[in-house]
Amino acid sequence: MPEIALHTELKPGSELDYEAVHRSIPSDVVAALVGSGVRNWRIWRDGTHLFHLVEVDDYRRMRHALRDHPANVRWQETVGPLHATPDDYSGADDGLPLLWSLTGQLAGKER
């Protein structure tokens, strides 16, 4: 299962609001994520910096599927204003590049 690492940043002062809306995200958003191939999505926070690890079948296909999905559009209206730079789902990114992994090194793979 591919894992995609992401980094986003919150507006200063929105940290607790972000945590509050993530205590339990709406069930239609969960269904949209699962329906677009997401197996797991974890988020860590350090101050205003968010680090995401997404386990997904196909990251770009997931982004395309969610771009205009009504549940995700509503969700982005909730979380977007909390981010320093809201995500408009228009990019063709692949997340953060992997620099090193223990399992990769043990298996004799560069990355």
Short mmCIF file of C-alpha atoms in Angstrom, two decimals:
data_model
loop_
_atom_site.label_atom_id
_atom_site.label_comp_id
_atom_site.label_asym_id
_atom_site.label_seq_id
_atom_site.Cartn_x
_atom_site.Cartn_y
_atom_site.Cartn_z
CA MET A 1 0.00 0.00 0.00
CA PRO A 2 1.56 3.31 -1.04
CA GLU A 3 2.10 5.84 1.74
CA ILE A 4 2.11 9.55 0.97
CA ALA A 5 3.58 12.06 3.42
CA LEU A 6 2.24 15.60 3.39
CA HIS A 7 3.02 18.81 5.25
CA THR A 8 0.50 21.59 5.72
CA GLU A 9 0.44 24.61 7.98
CA LEU A 10 -2.29 26.17 10.06
CA LYS A 11 -2.93 29.85 10.61
CA PRO A 12 -1.57 30.81 14.03
CA GLY A 13 -4.33 30.57 16.62
CA SER A 14 -6.38 27.96 14.74
CA GLU A 15 -4.68 24.91 16.27
CA LEU A 16 -7.41 24.08 18.80
CA ASP A 17 -10.18 24.63 16.24
CA TYR A 18 -8.41 22.25 13.87
CA GLU A 19 -8.10 19.63 16.59
CA ALA A 20 -11.77 20.08 17.52
CA VAL A 21 -13.07 19.46 13.99
CA HIS A 22 -10.84 16.38 13.71
CA ARG A 23 -12.08 14.67 16.86
CA SER A 24 -14.54 12.95 14.56
CA ILE A 25 -14.85 13.98 10.94
CA PRO A 26 -18.27 13.73 9.24
CA SER A 27 -19.29 10.25 8.14
CA ASP A 28 -19.88 11.37 4.55
CA VAL A 29 -16.26 12.60 4.42
CA VAL A 30 -15.07 9.26 5.78
CA ALA A 31 -17.13 7.48 3.11
CA ALA A 32 -15.69 9.74 0.39
CA LEU A 33 -12.14 9.03 1.57
CA VAL A 34 -12.67 5.28 1.71
CA GLY A 35 -14.50 5.34 -1.62
CA SER A 36 -11.54 7.09 -3.24
CA GLY A 37 -9.06 4.44 -2.07
CA VAL A 38 -7.84 5.83 1.27
CA ARG A 39 -7.02 3.03 3.73
CA ASN A 40 -5.75 5.26 6.53
CA TRP A 41 -4.94 8.93 7.10
CA ARG A 42 -3.00 10.02 10.15
CA ILE A 43 -2.17 13.58 11.18
CA TRP A 44 0.41 14.84 13.66
CA ARG A 45 0.68 18.45 14.79
CA ASP A 46 3.73 20.43 15.96
CA GLY A 47 2.58 23.98 16.65
CA THR A 48 1.03 25.17 13.41
CA HIS A 49 2.71 22.46 11.32
CA LEU A 50 0.69 19.41 10.33
CA PHE A 51 2.26 16.19 9.11
CA HIS A 52 0.02 13.70 7.34
CA LEU A 53 0.67 10.08 6.44
CA VAL A 54 -1.86 8.81 3.91
CA GLU A 55 -2.17 5.16 2.92
CA VAL A 56 -3.96 5.25 -0.42
CA ASP A 57 -4.28 3.10 -3.54
CA ASP A 58 -3.57 6.00 -5.93
CA TYR A 59 -2.93 9.45 -4.46
CA ARG A 60 -3.55 11.47 -7.62
CA ARG A 61 -6.74 9.53 -8.42
CA MET A 62 -7.94 10.14 -4.83
CA ARG A 63 -7.29 13.88 -5.17
CA HIS A 64 -9.15 13.97 -8.48
CA ALA A 65 -12.09 12.02 -7.03
CA LEU A 66 -12.35 14.32 -4.00
CA ARG A 67 -11.88 17.63 -5.82
CA ASP A 68 -15.60 18.10 -6.58
CA HIS A 69 -17.08 15.53 -4.20
CA PRO A 70 -19.86 17.32 -2.28
CA ALA A 71 -18.76 15.93 1.10
CA ASN A 72 -15.16 17.02 0.55
CA VAL A 73 -16.19 20.43 -0.77
CA ARG A 74 -18.16 20.99 2.47
CA TRP A 75 -15.27 19.63 4.54
CA GLN A 76 -12.79 21.96 2.83
CA GLU A 77 -15.12 24.87 3.62
CA THR A 78 -14.70 23.87 7.29
CA VAL A 79 -10.96 23.17 7.43
CA GLY A 80 -9.72 25.38 4.60
CA PRO A 81 -10.02 28.66 6.54
CA LEU A 82 -7.89 27.15 9.33
CA HIS A 83 -4.94 26.55 6.99
CA ALA A 84 -2.31 29.11 6.10
CA THR A 85 -2.83 28.02 2.48
CA PRO A 86 -6.13 26.23 1.79
CA ASP A 87 -5.97 23.24 -0.56
CA ASP A 88 -7.96 23.68 -3.78
CA TYR A 89 -7.22 20.13 -5.02
CA SER A 90 -5.92 21.47 -8.33
CA GLY A 91 -2.32 20.28 -7.98
CA ALA A 92 -0.67 17.24 -9.43
CA ASP A 93 1.65 16.69 -6.48
CA ASP A 94 2.89 13.38 -5.14
CA GLY A 95 3.41 14.49 -1.55
CA LEU A 96 6.79 14.79 0.13
CA PRO A 97 9.63 12.80 -1.42
CA LEU A 98 10.91 9.89 0.66
CA LEU A 99 14.54 10.44 1.61
CA TRP A 100 15.31 7.30 3.63
CA SER A 101 13.65 4.36 5.35
CA LEU A 102 15.02 1.68 7.62
CA THR A 103 13.09 -1.08 5.85
CA GLY A 104 14.32 0.16 2.48
CA GLN A 105 17.92 0.12 3.63
CA LEU A 106 17.54 -3.32 5.19
CA ALA A 107 16.05 -4.60 1.93
CA GLY A 108 18.97 -3.11 -0.05
CA LYS A 109 16.76 -0.55 -1.79
CA GLU A 110 17.77 3.06 -2.25
CA ARG A 111 14.21 4.31 -1.65
#
